Amino acid sequence: MEAIRKPQRLRCSVQNYDWGRAGEESTVALLFSRNNPIDPARPYAEFWIGTHPSGPSSLLSLGSSDSQPTLLKSWILENPSVLLGDKVFDKWGGDLPFLFKVLSVSKALSIQAHPDKKLAKKLHEMHPNVYKDSNHKPEMAIALTEFKALCGFISIEELKDVLTGVPEITEMIGDEDVHRYMKFKETDPYDKTKVVLLSIFTKLMSTCKEAVSESVSKLKYRLNIENKVRTLTEKEQLALQLEKQYPNDIGVISSFFFNYVKLVPGEALYIGANEPHAYISGECIECMATSDNVVRAGLTPKYKDVQTLCSMLTYKQGYPEVLREAPLNTNISRYTPPFDEFEVDHISLSPRESVSCPPVLGPSIFLVVAGEGSIQMCPGTDEDSIIVGDAYFVPAKTEIRLITGAAGELQVYRAGVNSRFFN
Ligand SMILES: [Zn+2]
């Protein structure tokens, strides 16, 4: 039993999506370079640690280089209830319920939302080639650098300002809905405002390509002229920036509908089902339920499913909650999103420190994002040295210890099943 519970060092996958940061600028590339050669000219967008088939991790310690590497997923399947813990195995079957990532964003990602469980199942049944997963995908992003994102619809009063201040939008959606919306107050009930916002947003997003191009050109022309006599608002500056990245895209216009969130390092944002969002720039740790289900509707050359996106959104309005880490002890603090599948710990060690990461009832993934030190698999055993890019799968009920030397410092993130699931 003890041999099975030994933590395993992982070889992880990357995604070279074109919005990623290139070569040396990219934390994703830095992490990946630990076990792989890097092409400095390519974008390195996402570092994946987990079992998802689109970017599976494998065990570095088992299987030699000339044989097929053992996939983490197949290794877990050999002893799922031991490695994942009984409770996790009962609830999610023989697979890791979360996917752990690092993102290096140089250019905006698509405006997207992730379906809830019911819709995910339906979309997967109807279009298995587009929606490859039947699972939902709540997610959380923790800023490693300043991290900018669009997330959720702005408040009623802010949207009224947009409808009066951005004439290109009013032209696209027509007077009738605008007049209805302008009568709303912040205190109006959600089901009343939702209907009108749904109608406005659907009209905007369904506008034909030619009309969108024309509106984007008008907006750009007007803002460039006004820029000479006044300072543009942050949202106007963002629209111009997005236009450079995705010319003639409806996302340039629809960005005015969303909250512009700027996280400082250490702050986090979580995104529930059916909430619109788009990451704009920066680097982050990301954790999510194991799924890759995305419904896109702008800022992308990929397939857009406007009808599905517009009908699935909650249309809740207002600024999203920004999560901060809560200290567990001097070295470890925790981000707890409102989802069962995951939580994330940030472990920080100065020179000559050590910390025990006590056993938990579910599986964990550890990732070293900065510094160097060593890991002790269980008290009393030998230490392995660790540096940036090292990732470990740690089975349920397994204690590890992290240690730094005289010159070392360590920044490590741990993803695990949300503690609230075990309570
Ligand atoms: Zn997302």
Tab-separated table of C-alpha atoms and ligand atoms in Angstrom:
chain	number	residue	atom	x	y	z
A	1	MET	CA	0.000	0.000	0.000
A	2	GLU	CA	2.788	2.435	0.918
A	3	ALA	CA	4.449	2.086	-2.502
A	4	ILE	CA	1.174	2.920	-4.251
A	5	ARG	CA	0.707	6.067	-2.188
A	6	LYS	CA	4.094	7.479	-3.242
A	7	PRO	CA	3.784	10.911	-4.912
A	8	GLN	CA	4.653	10.918	-8.617
A	9	ARG	CA	6.588	13.534	-10.569
A	10	LEU	CA	4.736	14.469	-13.759
A	11	ARG	CA	5.523	15.398	-17.320
A	12	CYS	CA	2.886	17.963	-18.292
A	13	SER	CA	1.398	19.220	-21.556
A	14	VAL	CA	1.199	22.684	-23.070
A	15	GLN	CA	-1.180	24.344	-25.509
A	16	ASN	CA	0.354	26.673	-28.104
A	17	TYR	CA	-2.802	28.720	-28.758
A	18	ASP	CA	-2.024	31.876	-30.705
A	19	TRP	CA	-3.062	34.199	-27.849
A	20	GLY	CA	-0.216	32.879	-25.673
A	21	ARG	CA	2.970	34.717	-24.771
A	22	ALA	CA	5.976	33.822	-26.910
A	23	GLY	CA	8.998	31.869	-25.711
A	24	GLU	CA	10.976	33.595	-22.965
A	25	GLU	CA	8.183	36.028	-22.063
A	26	SER	CA	5.944	33.139	-21.094
A	27	THR	CA	5.777	31.527	-17.649
A	28	VAL	CA	4.131	28.557	-19.374
A	29	ALA	CA	7.245	28.111	-21.533
A	30	LEU	CA	9.482	28.460	-18.451
A	31	LEU	CA	7.575	25.714	-16.618
A	32	PHE	CA	7.491	23.469	-19.686
A	33	SER	CA	11.244	23.904	-20.286
A	34	ARG	CA	11.924	21.901	-17.108
A	35	ASN	CA	11.350	18.654	-19.035
A	36	ASN	CA	11.102	19.716	-22.679
A	37	PRO	CA	12.888	21.781	-25.343
A	38	ILE	CA	11.286	25.184	-26.097
A	39	ASP	CA	10.846	26.921	-29.435
A	40	PRO	CA	11.290	30.644	-28.584
A	41	ALA	CA	9.269	31.709	-31.632
A	42	ARG	CA	6.112	29.839	-30.638
A	43	PRO	CA	3.387	31.090	-28.298
A	44	TYR	CA	3.062	29.117	-25.047
A	45	ALA	CA	-0.487	29.752	-23.819
A	46	GLU	CA	-1.451	27.051	-21.306
A	47	PHE	CA	0.391	24.562	-19.088
A	48	TRP	CA	-1.913	21.649	-18.190
A	49	ILE	CA	-1.529	19.329	-15.217
A	50	GLY	CA	-4.141	16.618	-15.025
A	51	THR	CA	-5.891	13.851	-16.877
A	52	HIS	CA	-7.882	15.674	-19.573
A	53	PRO	CA	-7.393	13.808	-22.904
A	54	SER	CA	-6.603	17.068	-24.767
A	55	GLY	CA	-3.437	17.546	-22.686
A	56	PRO	CA	-2.798	14.580	-20.407
A	57	SER	CA	0.052	14.418	-17.891
A	58	SER	CA	2.212	11.304	-17.621
A	59	LEU	CA	4.482	9.902	-14.922
A	60	LEU	CA	8.145	10.882	-15.224
A	61	SER	CA	9.387	8.260	-12.816
A	62	LEU	CA	7.679	5.196	-14.312
A	63	GLY	CA	8.405	3.957	-17.807
A	64	SER	CA	11.694	4.728	-19.571
A	65	SER	CA	12.106	7.154	-22.453
A	66	ASP	CA	11.976	4.436	-25.114
A	67	SER	CA	8.780	2.886	-23.800
A	68	GLN	CA	5.331	4.500	-23.807
A	69	PRO	CA	5.016	6.859	-20.836
A	70	THR	CA	2.431	5.859	-18.234
A	71	LEU	CA	-0.453	8.330	-18.329
A	72	LEU	CA	-1.486	9.725	-14.950
A	73	LYS	CA	-5.041	8.752	-15.838
A	74	SER	CA	-4.234	5.077	-16.457
A	75	TRP	CA	-2.071	4.933	-13.340
A	76	ILE	CA	-4.922	6.347	-11.216
A	77	LEU	CA	-7.321	3.835	-12.787
A	78	GLU	CA	-5.241	0.953	-11.444
A	79	ASN	CA	-6.010	1.956	-7.853
A	80	PRO	CA	-8.606	4.720	-7.991
A	81	SER	CA	-10.124	4.432	-4.532
A	82	VAL	CA	-6.676	4.434	-2.871
A	83	LEU	CA	-5.132	7.209	-4.964
A	84	LEU	CA	-8.205	9.485	-5.103
A	85	GLY	CA	-9.717	8.532	-1.747
A	86	ASP	CA	-13.013	6.671	-1.342
A	87	LYS	CA	-15.236	9.719	-1.224
A	88	VAL	CA	-13.790	11.299	-4.388
A	89	PHE	CA	-13.938	7.935	-6.175
A	90	ASP	CA	-17.610	7.487	-5.199
A	91	LYS	CA	-18.554	10.948	-6.443
A	92	TRP	CA	-16.447	11.403	-9.601
A	93	GLY	CA	-15.381	7.873	-10.552
A	94	GLY	CA	-11.807	6.896	-11.385
A	95	ASP	CA	-10.629	10.294	-12.582
A	96	LEU	CA	-9.170	13.486	-11.163
A	97	PRO	CA	-12.145	15.868	-10.758
A	98	PHE	CA	-10.088	19.010	-11.432
A	99	LEU	CA	-7.670	20.296	-14.055
A	100	PHE	CA	-4.800	22.569	-12.955
A	101	LYS	CA	-3.306	25.098	-15.384
A	102	VAL	CA	-1.031	28.100	-15.778
A	103	LEU	CA	-1.972	30.690	-18.426
A	104	SER	CA	0.304	33.232	-20.150
A	105	VAL	CA	-1.986	35.643	-22.006
A	106	SER	CA	-0.602	38.104	-24.520
A	107	LYS	CA	-3.769	38.771	-26.507
A	108	ALA	CA	-7.444	38.503	-25.481
A	109	LEU	CA	-9.108	35.100	-25.322
A	110	SER	CA	-12.556	34.655	-26.805
A	111	ILE	CA	-15.677	35.966	-25.085
A	112	GLN	CA	-17.053	32.764	-23.674
A	113	ALA	CA	-19.199	31.038	-21.107
A	114	HIS	CA	-19.190	27.500	-19.769
A	115	PRO	CA	-22.468	25.572	-19.632
A	116	ASP	CA	-23.944	24.168	-16.430
A	117	LYS	CA	-24.084	20.370	-16.068
A	118	LYS	CA	-27.507	19.994	-17.674
A	119	LEU	CA	-26.687	22.135	-20.702
A	120	ALA	CA	-23.203	20.585	-21.057
A	121	LYS	CA	-24.804	17.155	-21.333
A	122	LYS	CA	-27.340	18.355	-23.903
A	123	LEU	CA	-24.730	20.203	-26.038
A	124	HIS	CA	-22.458	17.164	-25.978
A	125	GLU	CA	-25.293	14.899	-27.143
A	126	MET	CA	-26.317	17.285	-29.926
A	127	HIS	CA	-22.847	18.360	-31.177
A	128	PRO	CA	-20.206	15.935	-29.861
A	129	ASN	CA	-17.558	17.316	-32.254
A	130	VAL	CA	-17.881	20.890	-30.970
A	131	TYR	CA	-18.728	20.156	-27.318
A	132	LYS	CA	-16.437	17.275	-26.497
A	133	ASP	CA	-17.205	17.092	-22.775
A	134	SER	CA	-20.464	16.387	-21.017
A	135	ASN	CA	-19.167	17.982	-17.808
A	136	HIS	CA	-19.610	21.542	-16.509
A	137	LYS	CA	-16.544	23.778	-16.116
A	138	PRO	CA	-16.537	26.171	-13.176
A	139	GLU	CA	-13.122	27.864	-13.084
A	140	MET	CA	-10.922	30.127	-10.944
A	141	ALA	CA	-7.995	32.318	-12.005
A	142	ILE	CA	-5.346	33.507	-9.510
A	143	ALA	CA	-3.244	36.420	-10.772
A	144	LEU	CA	0.529	35.838	-10.899
A	145	THR	CA	1.080	39.229	-12.577
A	146	GLU	CA	-1.386	42.061	-13.102
A	147	PHE	CA	-4.229	40.181	-14.758
A	148	LYS	CA	-6.967	41.808	-16.823
A	149	ALA	CA	-10.281	40.223	-17.698
A	150	LEU	CA	-13.821	40.986	-18.749
A	151	CYS	CA	-16.293	39.240	-16.485
A	152	GLY	CA	-20.082	39.386	-16.085
A	153	PHE	CA	-22.453	42.194	-17.085
A	154	ILE	CA	-21.974	45.717	-15.695
A	155	SER	CA	-24.570	47.191	-13.319
A	156	ILE	CA	-27.851	48.691	-14.508
A	157	GLU	CA	-26.693	52.315	-14.058
A	158	GLU	CA	-23.399	51.598	-15.851
A	159	LEU	CA	-25.240	49.971	-18.739
A	160	LYS	CA	-27.557	52.975	-19.020
A	161	ASP	CA	-24.426	55.140	-19.388
A	162	VAL	CA	-23.189	52.840	-22.168
A	163	LEU	CA	-26.526	52.998	-23.979
A	164	THR	CA	-26.400	56.813	-23.968
A	165	GLY	CA	-22.632	57.192	-24.423
A	166	VAL	CA	-21.840	54.681	-27.187
A	167	PRO	CA	-24.069	55.644	-30.161
A	168	GLU	CA	-22.761	52.745	-32.279
A	169	ILE	CA	-24.435	50.314	-29.873
A	170	THR	CA	-27.795	52.095	-29.874
A	171	GLU	CA	-27.771	52.051	-33.682
A	172	MET	CA	-27.288	48.300	-33.666
A	173	ILE	CA	-29.991	47.384	-31.164
A	174	GLY	CA	-32.669	49.968	-31.972
A	175	ASP	CA	-34.599	52.555	-29.899
A	176	GLU	CA	-37.335	50.339	-28.515
A	177	ASP	CA	-35.159	48.177	-26.233
A	178	VAL	CA	-32.996	51.154	-25.298
A	179	HIS	CA	-36.056	53.116	-24.121
A	180	ARG	CA	-37.281	50.128	-22.108
A	181	TYR	CA	-33.897	49.685	-20.472
A	182	MET	CA	-33.387	53.382	-19.669
A	183	LYS	CA	-36.421	53.244	-17.336
A	184	PHE	CA	-34.783	50.637	-15.060
A	185	LYS	CA	-33.380	51.376	-11.590
A	186	GLU	CA	-30.799	49.345	-9.647
A	187	THR	CA	-33.610	48.211	-7.333
A	188	ASP	CA	-35.709	46.664	-10.116
A	189	PRO	CA	-36.200	42.898	-9.836
A	190	TYR	CA	-33.775	40.661	-11.719
A	191	ASP	CA	-36.406	38.797	-13.761
A	192	LYS	CA	-37.679	42.123	-15.149
A	193	THR	CA	-34.272	43.497	-16.210
A	194	LYS	CA	-33.046	40.097	-17.417
A	195	VAL	CA	-35.630	39.902	-20.230
A	196	VAL	CA	-34.631	43.257	-21.700
A	197	LEU	CA	-30.880	42.700	-21.321
A	198	LEU	CA	-31.252	39.291	-23.006
A	199	SER	CA	-33.083	40.931	-25.898
A	200	ILE	CA	-30.504	43.749	-26.229
A	201	PHE	CA	-27.490	41.451	-25.997
A	202	THR	CA	-28.930	38.876	-28.408
A	203	LYS	CA	-29.672	41.590	-30.989
A	204	LEU	CA	-26.172	42.973	-30.648
A	205	MET	CA	-24.453	39.595	-30.919
A	206	SER	CA	-26.639	38.478	-33.854
A	207	THR	CA	-25.856	41.547	-35.979
A	208	CYS	CA	-24.654	40.564	-39.453
A	209	LYS	CA	-20.933	40.682	-40.248
A	210	GLU	CA	-21.139	43.707	-42.555
A	211	ALA	CA	-23.033	45.804	-40.013
A	212	VAL	CA	-20.576	44.813	-37.277
A	213	SER	CA	-17.614	45.895	-39.437
A	214	GLU	CA	-19.302	49.201	-40.136
A	215	SER	CA	-20.045	49.833	-36.451
A	216	VAL	CA	-16.512	48.915	-35.377
A	217	SER	CA	-15.097	51.331	-38.012
A	218	LYS	CA	-17.416	54.118	-36.827
A	219	LEU	CA	-16.474	53.493	-33.192
A	220	LYS	CA	-12.768	53.497	-33.992
A	221	TYR	CA	-13.034	56.682	-36.091
A	222	ARG	CA	-15.037	58.504	-33.402
A	223	LEU	CA	-12.752	57.469	-30.528
A	224	ASN	CA	-9.615	58.464	-32.417
A	225	ILE	CA	-11.070	61.946	-32.989
A	226	GLU	CA	-12.306	62.315	-29.405
A	227	ASN	CA	-8.931	61.147	-28.124
A	228	LYS	CA	-7.526	64.486	-29.317
A	229	VAL	CA	-9.803	66.546	-27.067
A	230	ARG	CA	-10.350	64.325	-24.026
A	231	THR	CA	-8.862	61.331	-22.261
A	232	LEU	CA	-10.659	58.168	-23.343
A	233	THR	CA	-12.186	56.015	-20.609
A	234	GLU	CA	-10.491	52.700	-19.766
A	235	LYS	CA	-13.251	50.802	-21.564
A	236	GLU	CA	-12.850	52.963	-24.688
A	237	GLN	CA	-9.089	52.383	-24.636
A	238	LEU	CA	-9.740	48.662	-24.235
A	239	ALA	CA	-12.119	48.650	-27.233
A	240	LEU	CA	-9.367	50.203	-29.381
A	241	GLN	CA	-6.865	47.635	-28.103
A	242	LEU	CA	-9.258	44.751	-28.873
A	243	GLU	CA	-9.919	46.188	-32.335
A	244	LYS	CA	-6.196	45.918	-33.113
A	245	GLN	CA	-6.205	42.251	-31.998
A	246	TYR	CA	-9.523	41.234	-33.577
A	247	PRO	CA	-10.493	43.752	-36.305
A	248	ASN	CA	-14.201	43.780	-37.249
A	249	ASP	CA	-15.119	41.483	-34.358
A	250	ILE	CA	-18.368	41.947	-32.423
A	251	GLY	CA	-16.332	41.490	-29.224
A	252	VAL	CA	-14.883	45.005	-29.691
A	253	ILE	CA	-18.410	46.428	-29.247
A	254	SER	CA	-19.772	43.937	-26.733
A	255	SER	CA	-16.798	44.553	-24.390
A	256	PHE	CA	-18.725	47.655	-23.223
A	257	PHE	CA	-21.328	45.357	-21.615
A	258	PHE	CA	-18.887	43.582	-19.279
A	259	ASN	CA	-17.049	44.438	-16.060
A	260	TYR	CA	-13.399	45.280	-16.685
A	261	VAL	CA	-11.578	43.503	-13.860
A	262	LYS	CA	-7.925	44.172	-13.059
A	263	LEU	CA	-6.471	41.759	-10.528
A	264	VAL	CA	-3.203	42.472	-8.725
A	265	PRO	CA	-0.936	39.468	-8.039
A	266	GLY	CA	-2.553	37.226	-5.420
A	267	GLU	CA	-6.154	38.220	-6.198
A	268	ALA	CA	-8.463	35.661	-7.767
A	269	LEU	CA	-11.627	35.548	-9.810
A	270	TYR	CA	-13.985	32.592	-10.028
A	271	ILE	CA	-16.470	32.034	-12.798
A	272	GLY	CA	-19.628	30.017	-12.345
A	273	ALA	CA	-21.724	28.367	-15.033
A	274	ASN	CA	-23.258	30.541	-17.735
A	275	GLU	CA	-21.326	33.731	-16.871
A	276	PRO	CA	-19.725	35.591	-19.809
A	277	HIS	CA	-15.993	36.305	-19.537
A	278	ALA	CA	-12.831	36.923	-21.551
A	279	TYR	CA	-9.280	37.014	-20.241
A	280	ILE	CA	-7.412	40.003	-21.700
A	281	SER	CA	-3.769	39.873	-20.561
A	282	GLY	CA	-1.385	38.699	-17.858
A	283	GLU	CA	-0.405	35.432	-16.223
A	284	CYS	CA	-2.439	33.317	-13.855
A	285	ILE	CA	-2.833	30.006	-12.114
A	286	GLU	CA	-6.110	28.453	-13.193
A	287	CYS	CA	-8.090	25.597	-11.742
A	288	MET	CA	-11.327	24.138	-13.057
A	289	ALA	CA	-13.483	21.040	-13.149
A	290	THR	CA	-11.995	18.534	-15.614
A	291	SER	CA	-13.668	19.748	-18.802
A	292	ASP	CA	-12.934	21.772	-21.918
A	293	ASN	CA	-16.453	22.934	-22.729
A	294	VAL	CA	-16.475	26.449	-24.128
A	295	VAL	CA	-19.300	28.325	-25.857
A	296	ARG	CA	-17.708	31.207	-27.784
A	297	ALA	CA	-19.272	34.352	-29.206
A	298	GLY	CA	-16.592	36.884	-30.060
A	299	LEU	CA	-12.884	37.840	-30.050
A	300	THR	CA	-12.045	34.619	-31.827
A	301	PRO	CA	-11.497	33.180	-35.276
A	302	LYS	CA	-12.889	29.892	-33.878
A	303	TYR	CA	-16.459	28.597	-34.190
A	304	LYS	CA	-18.967	30.999	-32.602
A	305	ASP	CA	-22.231	29.678	-31.221
A	306	VAL	CA	-24.024	32.980	-30.667
A	307	GLN	CA	-27.481	31.493	-30.267
A	308	THR	CA	-26.407	29.054	-27.549
A	309	LEU	CA	-24.335	31.674	-25.743
A	310	CYS	CA	-27.088	34.305	-25.716
A	311	SER	CA	-29.729	31.871	-24.486
A	312	MET	CA	-27.591	30.265	-21.754
A	313	LEU	CA	-26.299	33.370	-19.914
A	314	THR	CA	-27.695	34.252	-16.477
A	315	TYR	CA	-27.765	38.020	-17.262
A	316	LYS	CA	-26.937	38.793	-13.660
A	317	GLN	CA	-25.490	42.283	-13.411
A	318	GLY	CA	-22.846	43.838	-11.169
A	319	TYR	CA	-19.159	43.561	-10.279
A	320	PRO	CA	-17.882	40.024	-9.599
A	321	GLU	CA	-16.491	38.944	-6.223
A	322	VAL	CA	-12.697	39.130	-6.011
A	323	LEU	CA	-11.281	36.270	-3.895
A	324	ARG	CA	-8.230	36.646	-1.669
A	325	GLU	CA	-6.162	33.931	-0.031
A	326	ALA	CA	-6.971	33.047	3.577
A	327	PRO	CA	-3.920	32.068	5.681
A	328	LEU	CA	-3.891	28.524	7.116
A	329	ASN	CA	-0.471	29.022	8.770
A	330	THR	CA	2.707	31.097	8.238
A	331	ASN	CA	3.509	29.379	4.933
A	332	ILE	CA	0.223	28.190	3.454
A	333	SER	CA	-2.868	30.132	2.434
A	334	ARG	CA	-5.982	28.961	0.637
A	335	TYR	CA	-8.375	30.093	-2.109
A	336	THR	CA	-11.812	28.560	-1.636
A	337	PRO	CA	-14.203	28.999	-4.574
A	338	PRO	CA	-17.867	27.934	-4.202
A	339	PHE	CA	-17.373	24.682	-6.159
A	340	ASP	CA	-16.885	21.133	-4.812
A	341	GLU	CA	-14.313	20.090	-7.415
A	342	PHE	CA	-11.366	22.217	-6.301
A	343	GLU	CA	-9.529	24.623	-4.013
A	344	VAL	CA	-6.027	26.052	-4.427
A	345	ASP	CA	-3.326	26.571	-1.785
A	346	HIS	CA	-0.403	28.958	-2.138
A	347	ILE	CA	2.704	27.760	-0.318
A	348	SER	CA	5.486	30.242	0.195
A	349	LEU	CA	8.867	29.475	1.804
A	350	SER	CA	11.786	31.780	2.633
A	351	PRO	CA	15.375	30.456	2.896
A	352	ARG	CA	15.903	27.713	5.509
A	353	GLU	CA	12.248	27.018	6.090
A	354	SER	CA	10.205	23.873	5.871
A	355	VAL	CA	6.516	23.180	5.960
A	356	SER	CA	4.428	20.052	6.228
A	357	CYS	CA	1.500	19.718	3.839
A	358	PRO	CA	-0.710	17.463	5.927
A	359	PRO	CA	-2.543	14.518	4.401
A	360	VAL	CA	-5.989	15.283	2.959
A	361	LEU	CA	-8.840	12.956	1.975
A	362	GLY	CA	-8.531	13.622	-1.756
A	363	PRO	CA	-5.791	13.822	-4.426
A	364	SER	CA	-3.518	16.883	-4.805
A	365	ILE	CA	-1.344	18.353	-7.532
A	366	PHE	CA	1.684	20.432	-6.504
A	367	LEU	CA	3.409	22.823	-8.902
A	368	VAL	CA	6.617	24.777	-8.281
A	369	VAL	CA	6.269	28.189	-9.980
A	370	ALA	CA	9.383	29.886	-8.533
A	371	GLY	CA	12.516	29.106	-6.562
A	372	GLU	CA	14.177	25.874	-5.567
A	373	GLY	CA	14.256	23.515	-2.627
A	374	SER	CA	13.366	19.949	-1.933
A	375	ILE	CA	10.384	17.710	-1.353
A	376	GLN	CA	10.208	14.929	1.197
A	377	MET	CA	7.651	12.307	0.246
A	378	CYS	CA	6.747	11.265	3.741
A	379	PRO	CA	8.424	12.077	7.031
A	380	GLY	CA	11.700	10.220	7.446
A	381	THR	CA	12.324	9.418	3.771
A	382	ASP	CA	14.924	10.930	1.409
A	383	GLU	CA	14.510	14.374	-0.095
A	384	ASP	CA	14.241	15.044	-3.845
A	385	SER	CA	15.376	18.436	-5.087
A	386	ILE	CA	12.741	20.523	-6.865
A	387	ILE	CA	12.897	23.598	-9.095
A	388	VAL	CA	10.560	25.707	-11.229
A	389	GLY	CA	8.381	23.534	-13.452
A	390	ASP	CA	8.308	20.473	-11.222
A	391	ALA	CA	4.813	19.076	-10.756
A	392	TYR	CA	3.731	16.208	-8.512
A	393	PHE	CA	0.622	14.124	-8.122
A	394	VAL	CA	0.143	13.402	-4.418
A	395	PRO	CA	-2.331	10.616	-3.561
A	396	ALA	CA	-5.057	10.955	-0.933
A	397	LYS	CA	-3.982	10.669	2.713
A	398	THR	CA	-0.317	11.311	1.854
A	399	GLU	CA	1.804	13.825	3.713
A	400	ILE	CA	4.642	15.703	2.029
A	401	ARG	CA	7.167	18.232	3.317
A	402	LEU	CA	8.661	21.156	1.419
A	403	ILE	CA	12.093	22.440	2.426
A	404	THR	CA	14.362	25.310	1.364
A	405	GLY	CA	18.131	25.620	1.749
A	406	ALA	CA	20.211	28.647	2.740
A	407	ALA	CA	19.819	30.354	-0.624
A	408	GLY	CA	16.516	28.893	-1.778
A	409	GLU	CA	12.993	30.244	-1.773
A	410	LEU	CA	9.912	28.411	-2.970
A	411	GLN	CA	6.586	29.411	-4.445
A	412	VAL	CA	4.363	26.375	-4.840
A	413	TYR	CA	0.677	26.016	-5.660
A	414	ARG	CA	-1.406	23.025	-4.662
A	415	ALA	CA	-4.735	22.125	-6.256
A	416	GLY	CA	-6.986	19.687	-4.443
A	417	VAL	CA	-10.632	18.774	-4.066
A	418	ASN	CA	-12.474	21.502	-2.108
A	419	SER	CA	-12.268	20.767	1.652
A	420	ARG	CA	-15.973	21.594	1.959
A	421	PHE	CA	-16.694	18.430	-0.042
A	422	PHE	CA	-15.325	16.292	2.810
A	423	ASN	CA	-17.160	18.099	5.619
B	1	ZN	ZN	-13.388	30.294	-19.308
